[in-house]
Amino acid sequence: SQTIHQWPATLVQPVGSPLSLECTVEGTSNPNLYWYRQAAGRGLQLLFYSVGIGQISSEVPQNLSASRPQDRQFILSSKKLLLSDSGFYLCAWSLGHGRQPQHFGDGTRLSIL
Amino acid sequence: TQLLEQSPQFLSIQEGENLTVYCNSSSVFSSLQWYRQEPGEGPVLLVTVVTGGEVKKLKRLTFQFGDARKDSSLHITAAQPGDTGLYLCADNSGGSNYKLTFGKGTLLTVNP
């Protein structure tokens, strides 16, 4: 069966520090991968998605970036965090087109001090 | 960009009550997915509806897709504390085959 792992579960970082969140998927090949941010337990904002290795689509201009160095690995990064980067970050995967369900990790709670 | 409106935003009820939450759009849905998210976890898919007028049941949950495919409802019968969570609807009509657009959700609290 397929599984998705996100880490760390919680992270507290000072303003201006770098960020690296990692997501890996097991049990499937060539998944679509997604990074979302969720503010205050509300709707999900799509940040990046990838349909293949090295292919990244950015949805919201900001100081975050994403990379997909391997088929089942998706990384969210920042060189300098802002206070507004605080939130709940979720990674997800799906197969095929948009009608297919997305499967989410358990998220990373990021707090910027 | 398609906007999905969910109502109500918040709902607090007692165990055993029935409830309905709604998801609406000014545009036609390609298909609609309903997710439930529990605190501190990622959303989990409940159901996908595709055909106008479609009704799907999942135990005490009944999902309905409007005939015109511009609205959907989720009805819960005899709510239980375990139903507590954020209910999100999502659609992939946003111009890409790979993306979902999510509503802001209905935060449901079922009190024992």
PDB file of N, CA and C in Angstrom, chain A residues 5 8-9 23 39 41-42 56-57 61 68 77 80 82 87 100 104 107-110 113:
ATOM      1  N   HIS A   5       5.115  10.300   3.923  1.00  0.00           N
ATOM      2  CA  HIS A   5       5.779  10.726   5.155  1.00  0.00           C
ATOM      3  C   HIS A   5       6.202  12.170   5.039  1.00  0.00           C
ATOM      4  N   PRO A   8       9.749  17.653   9.609  1.00  0.00           N
ATOM      5  CA  PRO A   8       9.323  17.241  10.947  1.00  0.00           C
ATOM      6  C   PRO A   8       7.834  17.517  11.180  1.00  0.00           C
ATOM      7  N   ALA A   9       7.292  17.042  12.254  1.00  0.00           N
ATOM      8  CA  ALA A   9       5.891  17.268  12.579  1.00  0.00           C
ATOM      9  C   ALA A   9       5.670  18.698  13.081  1.00  0.00           C
ATOM     10  N   CYS A  23       9.204  15.562   2.108  1.00  0.00           N
ATOM     11  CA  CYS A  23       8.049  14.688   1.937  1.00  0.00           C
ATOM     12  C   CYS A  23       8.458  13.542   1.035  1.00  0.00           C
ATOM     13  N   ALA A  39      -3.880  27.962   6.846  1.00  0.00           N
ATOM     14  CA  ALA A  39      -3.834  28.946   7.919  1.00  0.00           C
ATOM     15  C   ALA A  39      -5.000  28.719   8.857  1.00  0.00           C
ATOM     16  N   GLY A  41      -6.405  26.399  10.527  1.00  0.00           N
ATOM     17  CA  GLY A  41      -7.331  25.297  10.364  1.00  0.00           C
ATOM     18  C   GLY A  41      -8.401  25.520   9.317  1.00  0.00           C
ATOM     19  N   ARG A  42      -8.132  26.340   8.350  1.00  0.00           N
ATOM     20  CA  ARG A  42      -9.129  26.643   7.329  1.00  0.00           C
ATOM     21  C   ARG A  42      -8.710  26.045   5.996  1.00  0.00           C
ATOM     22  N   ILE A  56       8.422  21.675 -11.619  1.00  0.00           N
ATOM     23  CA  ILE A  56       7.773  22.357 -10.511  1.00  0.00           C
ATOM     24  C   ILE A  56       6.907  23.485 -11.061  1.00  0.00           C
ATOM     25  N   SER A  57       5.642  23.512 -10.628  1.00  0.00           N
ATOM     26  CA  SER A  57       4.752  24.623 -10.968  1.00  0.00           C
ATOM     27  C   SER A  57       4.458  25.396  -9.696  1.00  0.00           C
ATOM     28  N   PRO A  61       3.399  33.470  -5.783  1.00  0.00           N
ATOM     29  CA  PRO A  61       4.736  34.057  -5.674  1.00  0.00           C
ATOM     30  C   PRO A  61       5.060  34.401  -4.227  1.00  0.00           C
ATOM     31  N   ARG A  68      12.097  18.701  -6.611  1.00  0.00           N
ATOM     32  CA  ARG A  68      11.773  17.272  -6.685  1.00  0.00           C
ATOM     33  C   ARG A  68      12.997  16.561  -7.237  1.00  0.00           C
ATOM     34  N   SER A  77      11.415  24.639   0.494  1.00  0.00           N
ATOM     35  CA  SER A  77      12.555  25.357   1.057  1.00  0.00           C
ATOM     36  C   SER A  77      12.319  26.851   1.098  1.00  0.00           C
ATOM     37  N   LYS A  80      15.174  32.546   3.590  1.00  0.00           N
ATOM     38  CA  LYS A  80      14.972  33.431   4.742  1.00  0.00           C
ATOM     39  C   LYS A  80      13.494  33.460   5.089  1.00  0.00           C
ATOM     40  N   LEU A  82       9.924  34.426   6.792  1.00  0.00           N
ATOM     41  CA  LEU A  82       9.220  35.611   7.265  1.00  0.00           C
ATOM     42  C   LEU A  82       8.189  35.197   8.311  1.00  0.00           C
ATOM     43  N   GLY A  87       2.456  28.566   9.679  1.00  0.00           N
ATOM     44  CA  GLY A  87       1.247  27.866   9.240  1.00  0.00           C
ATOM     45  C   GLY A  87       1.424  26.369   9.305  1.00  0.00           C
ATOM     46  N   GLN A 100      -8.730  12.201  -9.603  1.00  0.00           N
ATOM     47  CA  GLN A 100      -8.202  11.221  -8.666  1.00  0.00           C
ATOM     48  C   GLN A 100      -8.013  11.875  -7.304  1.00  0.00           C
ATOM     49  N   PHE A 104      -2.951  12.874   1.685  1.00  0.00           N
ATOM     50  CA  PHE A 104      -2.169  13.859   2.420  1.00  0.00           C
ATOM     51  C   PHE A 104      -1.310  13.230   3.512  1.00  0.00           C
ATOM     52  N   GLY A 107       1.289  16.566   7.938  1.00  0.00           N
ATOM     53  CA  GLY A 107       1.566  17.991   8.032  1.00  0.00           C
ATOM     54  C   GLY A 107       2.724  18.350   8.939  1.00  0.00           C
ATOM     55  N   THR A 108       3.209  19.583   8.728  1.00  0.00           N
ATOM     56  CA  THR A 108       4.238  20.171   9.587  1.00  0.00           C
ATOM     57  C   THR A 108       3.708  21.493  10.108  1.00  0.00           C
ATOM     58  N   ARG A 109       3.698  21.638  11.425  1.00  0.00           N
ATOM     59  CA  ARG A 109       3.279  22.901  12.048  1.00  0.00           C
ATOM     60  C   ARG A 109       4.510  23.771  12.175  1.00  0.00           C
ATOM     61  N   LEU A 110       4.560  24.855  11.409  1.00  0.00           N
ATOM     62  CA  LEU A 110       5.718  25.752  11.396  1.00  0.00           C
ATOM     63  C   LEU A 110       5.380  27.051  12.115  1.00  0.00           C
ATOM     64  N   LEU A 113       9.317  32.766  14.923  1.00  0.00           N
ATOM     65  CA  LEU A 113       9.409  33.679  16.071  1.00  0.00           C
ATOM     66  C   LEU A 113      10.184  34.937  15.709  1.00  0.00           C
TER      67      LEU A 113
END
